[in-house]
């Protein structure tokens, strides 16, 4: 009886597991690989803002992301990073997002805008995609952003 119970539980757990296969890739944003490595050191003046919660920096050198990356600091080694390309437009000159406060907006006719804290579209944004997130890894004063 214990074997039967164990088998049933195992089958149920395996049936409820999901994989990344169900993730829908955004057709507007090309698959782009980059890695900041150990370049972002919060001890350096250009990255000093990341020592204070609620601040962000824009990464747009050395091919960071497609149109750049915004890196936001929550505090306690908690960061988020998002692509600065409007996910609901093909890549064009107007699809590059400009950050003002915690809102990133495109200059296309529809004026799409997104929250850089959670990546969600603001009210009135057209399209069904959120900002493309990137991975963030923290080791002491080094913040690595990559995908």
Coordinates of N, CA and C in Angstrom, one line a residue:
X1 N 0.8 -1.2 0.0 CA 0.0 0.0 0.0 C 0.9 1.3 0.0
X2 N 2.0 1.2 0.8 CA 2.9 2.4 0.8 C 3.5 2.6 -0.6
X3 N 3.8 1.6 -1.3 CA 4.4 1.7 -2.6 C 3.4 2.3 -3.6
X4 N 2.2 1.9 -3.5 CA 1.1 2.5 -4.4 C 1.0 4.0 -4.1
X5 N 0.9 4.3 -2.8 CA 0.7 5.7 -2.4 C 1.9 6.5 -2.9
X6 N 3.1 6.0 -2.7 CA 4.3 6.7 -3.2 C 4.3 6.9 -4.7
X7 N 3.9 5.9 -5.4 CA 3.9 6.0 -6.9 C 2.9 7.0 -7.4
X8 N 1.7 7.0 -6.7 CA 0.7 8.0 -7.1 C 1.1 9.4 -6.8
X9 N 1.7 9.6 -5.7 CA 2.3 11.0 -5.3 C 3.3 11.4 -6.3
X10 N 4.3 10.5 -6.7 CA 5.3 10.8 -7.6 C 4.8 11.1 -9.0
X11 N 3.8 10.4 -9.5 CA 3.2 10.7 -10.8 C 2.5 12.1 -10.7
X12 N 1.8 12.4 -9.6 CA 1.1 13.7 -9.5 C 2.1 14.8 -9.5
X13 N 3.2 14.7 -8.8 CA 4.2 15.7 -8.7 C 4.8 15.9 -10.1
X14 N 5.2 14.9 -10.8 CA 5.8 15.0 -12.1 C 4.9 15.6 -13.1
X15 N 3.6 15.3 -13.0 CA 2.6 15.8 -13.9 C 2.4 17.3 -13.8
X16 N 2.6 17.8 -12.5 CA 2.4 19.2 -12.3 C 3.7 20.0 -12.5
X17 N 4.8 19.4 -12.7 CA 6.0 20.2 -13.0 C 6.0 20.8 -14.4
X18 N 6.5 21.9 -14.5 CA 6.5 22.6 -15.8 C 8.0 22.9 -16.2
X19 N 8.1 23.2 -17.5 CA 9.5 23.5 -18.0 C 9.4 24.8 -18.7
X20 N 10.6 25.3 -19.1 CA 10.7 26.6 -19.8 C 10.1 26.5 -21.2
X21 N 9.7 25.3 -21.7 CA 9.1 25.1 -23.0 C 7.9 25.9 -23.2
X22 N 7.1 26.2 -22.1 CA 5.9 26.9 -22.3 C 6.1 28.4 -22.4
X23 N 7.3 28.9 -22.1 CA 7.6 30.4 -22.2 C 7.5 30.8 -23.7
X24 N 6.7 31.8 -23.9 CA 6.6 32.3 -25.3 C 7.7 33.4 -25.5
X25 N 8.5 33.2 -26.5 CA 9.6 34.1 -26.8 C 8.9 35.3 -27.5
X26 N 9.4 36.5 -27.2 CA 8.9 37.7 -27.8 C 9.5 37.8 -29.2
X27 N 8.6 37.9 -30.3 CA 9.1 38.0 -31.6 C 9.7 39.3 -32.0
X28 N 9.5 40.3 -31.1 CA 10.0 41.7 -31.4 C 11.4 41.9 -31.0
X29 N 11.9 41.1 -30.0 CA 13.2 41.2 -29.5 C 14.1 40.0 -29.9
X30 N 15.2 40.3 -30.5 CA 16.1 39.2 -30.9 C 16.8 38.6 -29.7
X31 N 17.1 37.3 -29.8 CA 17.9 36.6 -28.8 C 19.3 37.2 -28.7
X32 N 19.6 37.9 -27.6 CA 20.9 38.6 -27.6 C 21.6 38.2 -26.3
X33 N 22.8 37.8 -26.4 CA 23.6 37.4 -25.2 C 24.6 38.5 -24.9
X34 N 24.7 38.8 -23.6 CA 25.8 39.7 -23.1 C 26.0 39.3 -21.6
X35 N 27.1 39.8 -21.1 CA 27.5 39.6 -19.7 C 28.4 40.7 -19.2
X36 N 28.0 41.4 -18.2 CA 28.8 42.5 -17.7 C 30.0 42.1 -16.9
X37 N 30.0 40.8 -16.5 CA 31.2 40.2 -15.8 C 31.4 41.0 -14.5
X38 N 32.6 41.4 -14.2 CA 32.9 42.1 -13.0 C 33.0 43.7 -13.2
X39 N 32.5 44.2 -14.3 CA 32.6 45.6 -14.6 C 31.8 46.5 -13.6
X40 N 30.6 46.0 -13.1 CA 29.8 46.9 -12.3 C 30.3 46.6 -10.8
X41 N 31.0 47.6 -10.4 CA 31.6 47.5 -9.0 C 31.0 48.7 -8.3
X42 N 30.1 48.5 -7.3 CA 29.4 49.6 -6.6 C 30.4 50.5 -5.8
X43 N 31.7 50.1 -5.7 CA 32.6 51.0 -5.0 C 33.1 52.1 -5.9
X44 N 32.9 51.9 -7.2 CA 33.4 52.9 -8.2 C 32.4 54.0 -8.3
X45 N 32.8 55.3 -8.6 CA 31.9 56.4 -8.6 C 30.8 56.3 -9.6
X46 N 31.0 55.7 -10.8 CA 29.9 55.7 -11.8 C 28.8 54.7 -11.4
X47 N 29.1 53.8 -10.4 CA 28.0 52.9 -10.0 C 27.6 53.1 -8.5
X48 N 28.1 54.2 -7.9 CA 27.8 54.5 -6.6 C 26.3 54.6 -6.2
X49 N 25.5 55.0 -7.2 CA 24.0 55.2 -6.9 C 23.4 53.8 -6.5
X50 N 24.1 52.7 -6.9 CA 23.5 51.4 -6.5 C 23.8 51.0 -5.1
X51 N 24.4 51.9 -4.3 CA 24.5 51.7 -2.9 C 23.3 52.2 -2.1
X52 N 22.4 52.8 -2.8 CA 21.2 53.4 -2.1 C 19.9 52.9 -2.7
X53 N 19.1 52.3 -1.9 CA 17.8 51.7 -2.3 C 17.0 52.7 -3.1
X54 N 16.3 52.3 -4.2 CA 15.5 53.1 -5.0 C 16.2 53.8 -6.1
X55 N 17.5 53.5 -6.3 CA 18.2 54.1 -7.4 C 18.4 53.1 -8.5
X56 N 18.7 53.6 -9.7 CA 19.0 52.8 -10.8 C 20.1 53.4 -11.6
X57 N 20.7 52.6 -12.5 CA 21.6 53.1 -13.5 C 21.2 52.5 -14.8
X58 N 21.7 53.2 -15.9 CA 21.5 52.7 -17.2 C 22.8 52.2 -17.8
X59 N 22.8 51.0 -18.3 CA 23.9 50.3 -18.9 C 23.8 50.4 -20.4
X60 N 24.7 51.1 -21.1 CA 24.6 51.1 -22.5 C 25.9 51.1 -23.2
X61 N 26.9 50.5 -22.5 CA 28.2 50.4 -23.1 C 28.6 49.0 -23.3
X62 N 29.6 48.7 -24.1 CA 30.0 47.3 -24.4 C 28.9 46.4 -24.8
X63 N 27.9 46.9 -25.6 CA 26.8 46.1 -26.1 C 26.0 45.5 -25.0
X64 N 25.7 46.3 -24.0 CA 24.8 45.8 -22.9 C 23.3 45.8 -23.4
X65 N 22.8 44.6 -23.6 CA 21.4 44.4 -24.1 C 21.3 44.9 -25.5
X66 N 20.1 45.0 -26.0 CA 19.9 45.4 -27.4 C 20.0 47.0 -27.5
X67 N 19.2 47.7 -26.7 CA 19.2 49.1 -26.6 C 19.7 49.6 -25.3
X68 N 20.3 48.8 -24.5 CA 20.7 49.2 -23.1 C 19.9 48.4 -22.1
X69 N 20.3 48.6 -20.9 CA 19.7 47.8 -19.7 C 19.5 48.8 -18.6
X70 N 18.4 48.7 -17.9 CA 18.2 49.5 -16.7 C 18.4 48.5 -15.5
X71 N 19.2 48.9 -14.5 CA 19.5 48.1 -13.4 C 19.0 48.9 -12.1
X72 N 18.0 48.3 -11.5 CA 17.3 49.0 -10.3 C 17.7 48.3 -9.0
X73 N 18.0 49.0 -8.0 CA 18.4 48.5 -6.7 C 17.3 48.7 -5.6
X74 N 16.8 47.5 -5.1 CA 15.8 47.6 -4.0 C 16.4 47.8 -2.6
X75 N 17.6 47.3 -2.5 CA 18.3 47.3 -1.2 C 18.6 45.8 -0.8
X76 N 19.4 45.6 0.2 CA 19.7 44.2 0.7 C 20.2 43.3 -0.5
X77 N 21.0 43.8 -1.4 CA 21.5 43.0 -2.5 C 20.4 42.5 -3.4
X78 N 19.3 43.2 -3.5 CA 18.2 42.8 -4.4 C 18.1 43.8 -5.5
X79 N 18.3 43.3 -6.7 CA 18.3 44.1 -8.0 C 17.4 43.4 -9.0
X80 N 16.9 44.3 -9.9 CA 16.3 43.8 -11.1 C 16.9 44.5 -12.3
X81 N 16.9 43.8 -13.5 CA 17.5 44.4 -14.7 C 16.5 44.1 -15.8
X82 N 16.3 45.1 -16.7 CA 15.4 45.0 -17.8 C 16.0 45.6 -19.1
X83 N 15.6 45.0 -20.2 CA 16.0 45.5 -21.5 C 15.3 46.8 -21.7
X84 N 16.0 47.8 -22.3 CA 15.5 49.1 -22.6 C 15.0 49.2 -24.1
X85 N 14.3 48.1 -24.5 CA 13.7 48.1 -25.8 C 12.2 47.8 -25.6
X86 N 11.3 48.6 -26.2 CA 9.9 48.3 -26.0 C 9.6 46.9 -26.5
X87 N 9.1 46.0 -25.7 CA 8.8 44.7 -26.1 C 7.6 44.5 -27.0
X88 N 6.9 45.5 -27.2 CA 5.7 45.5 -28.0 C 5.8 46.1 -29.4
X89 N 7.1 46.4 -29.7 CA 7.5 47.0 -31.0 C 8.7 46.2 -31.6
X90 N 8.7 46.1 -32.9 CA 10.0 45.6 -33.5 C 11.1 46.7 -33.2
X91 N 12.3 46.3 -33.3 CA 13.4 47.2 -33.0 C 13.5 48.3 -34.0
X92 N 13.2 49.6 -33.6 CA 13.3 50.7 -34.5 C 13.9 51.9 -33.6
X93 N 14.1 53.0 -34.2 CA 14.7 54.1 -33.4 C 13.7 54.6 -32.3
X94 N 12.4 54.5 -32.5 CA 11.5 54.9 -31.5 C 11.2 53.9 -30.4
X95 N 11.7 52.7 -30.6 CA 11.4 51.6 -29.6 C 12.4 51.6 -28.5
X96 N 13.4 52.4 -28.5 CA 14.3 52.5 -27.4 C 13.6 53.3 -26.3
X97 N 13.7 52.7 -25.1 CA 13.0 53.3 -23.9 C 13.9 54.3 -23.2
X98 N 13.3 55.4 -22.8 CA 13.9 56.4 -22.0 C 13.3 56.3 -20.6
X99 N 14.2 56.4 -19.6 CA 13.7 56.2 -18.2 C 13.6 57.6 -17.5
X100 N 12.5 57.8 -16.9 CA 12.2 59.0 -16.1 C 11.6 58.5 -14.8
X101 N 12.3 58.6 -13.7 CA 11.8 58.1 -12.4 C 11.8 56.6 -12.5
X102 N 10.7 56.0 -12.2 CA 10.6 54.5 -12.4 C 9.8 54.1 -13.6
X103 N 9.6 55.0 -14.5 CA 8.9 54.7 -15.7 C 9.8 54.8 -16.9
X104 N 9.7 53.7 -17.8 CA 10.5 53.7 -19.0 C 9.5 53.8 -20.2
X105 N 9.7 54.8 -21.1 CA 8.7 55.1 -22.1 C 9.4 55.1 -23.5
X106 N 8.6 54.7 -24.5 CA 9.1 54.7 -25.9 C 8.6 56.0 -26.5
X107 N 9.3 56.4 -27.6 CA 8.8 57.6 -28.3 C 8.0 57.3 -29.5
X108 N 7.6 56.1 -29.7 CA 6.7 55.7 -30.8 C 5.3 56.4 -30.6
X109 N 4.5 56.4 -31.6 CA 3.2 57.1 -31.6 C 2.3 56.6 -30.5
X110 N 2.4 55.4 -30.0 CA 1.4 54.9 -29.0 C 1.9 55.2 -27.6
X111 N 3.1 55.7 -27.4 CA 3.6 56.2 -26.1 C 3.5 55.0 -25.1
X112 N 4.0 53.8 -25.4 CA 4.0 52.7 -24.4 C 4.9 53.1 -23.3
X113 N 4.6 52.7 -22.1 CA 5.4 52.9 -20.9 C 5.4 51.7 -20.0
X114 N 6.5 51.5 -19.2 CA 6.6 50.3 -18.4 C 7.2 50.7 -17.0
X115 N 6.9 50.0 -16.0 CA 7.5 50.2 -14.7 C 8.8 49.4 -14.6
X116 N 9.9 50.1 -14.2 CA 11.2 49.4 -14.2 C 11.5 48.6 -13.0
X117 N 10.5 48.7 -12.0 CA 10.6 47.9 -10.8 C 10.1 46.5 -11.0
X118 N 9.0 46.3 -11.8 CA 8.4 45.0 -12.0 C 8.3 44.6 -13.5
X119 N 8.6 45.5 -14.4 CA 8.6 45.3 -15.8 C 7.2 45.3 -16.4
X120 N 6.2 45.6 -15.6 CA 4.8 45.6 -16.2 C 4.5 46.8 -16.9
X121 N 3.6 46.7 -17.9 CA 3.2 47.9 -18.7 C 2.3 48.8 -17.9
X122 N 2.4 50.1 -18.1 CA 1.5 51.0 -17.5 C 0.2 51.0 -18.2
X123 N -0.8 51.6 -17.6 CA -2.1 51.7 -18.2 C -2.1 52.4 -19.5
X124 N -2.7 51.9 -20.5 CA -2.7 52.5 -21.9 C -1.7 52.0 -22.8
X125 N -0.8 51.1 -22.3 CA 0.2 50.5 -23.2 C -0.4 49.5 -24.1
X126 N 0.0 49.5 -25.3 CA -0.6 48.5 -26.3 C 0.4 47.3 -26.4
X127 N -0.2 46.1 -26.5 CA 0.6 44.9 -26.7 C 0.6 44.1 -25.4
X128 N 0.9 42.9 -25.5 CA 0.8 41.9 -24.4 C 2.1 41.6 -23.7
X129 N 3.2 42.2 -24.1 CA 4.5 41.8 -23.5 C 4.9 42.7 -22.4
X130 N 5.6 42.1 -21.4 CA 6.3 42.9 -20.4 C 7.7 43.2 -20.7
X131 N 8.4 44.0 -20.0 CA 9.8 44.2 -20.2 C 10.6 42.9 -20.1
X132 N 11.6 42.8 -21.0 CA 12.4 41.6 -21.0 C 13.4 41.7 -19.8
X133 N 13.3 40.7 -18.9 CA 14.2 40.7 -17.7 C 15.6 40.1 -18.1
X134 N 16.6 40.5 -17.3 CA 17.9 39.9 -17.4 C 18.2 39.3 -16.0
X135 N 19.2 38.4 -16.0 CA 19.6 37.8 -14.7 C 20.6 38.8 -14.0
X136 N 20.5 38.8 -12.7 CA 21.4 39.6 -11.9 C 22.0 38.7 -10.8
X137 N 23.3 38.8 -10.6 CA 24.1 38.1 -9.6 C 24.9 39.0 -8.8
X138 N 24.9 38.9 -7.5 CA 25.7 39.8 -6.7 C 26.7 39.1 -5.9
X139 N 27.9 39.6 -5.9 CA 29.0 39.0 -5.1 C 29.8 40.1 -4.5
X140 N 29.5 40.4 -3.2 CA 30.2 41.6 -2.6 C 29.8 42.9 -3.3
X141 N 30.8 43.7 -3.8 CA 30.5 44.9 -4.4 C 30.3 44.8 -5.9
X142 N 30.4 43.5 -6.4 CA 30.3 43.3 -7.9 C 28.9 42.9 -8.2
X143 N 28.2 43.5 -9.2 CA 26.9 43.2 -9.7 C 27.1 42.7 -11.1
X144 N 26.7 41.5 -11.4 CA 26.8 41.0 -12.7 C 25.4 40.9 -13.3
X145 N 25.3 41.4 -14.5 CA 24.0 41.4 -15.3 C 24.3 40.6 -16.6
X146 N 23.4 39.6 -16.9 CA 23.6 38.8 -18.0 C 22.4 38.1 -18.4
X147 N 22.4 37.4 -19.5 CA 21.3 36.5 -20.0 C 21.9 35.2 -20.6

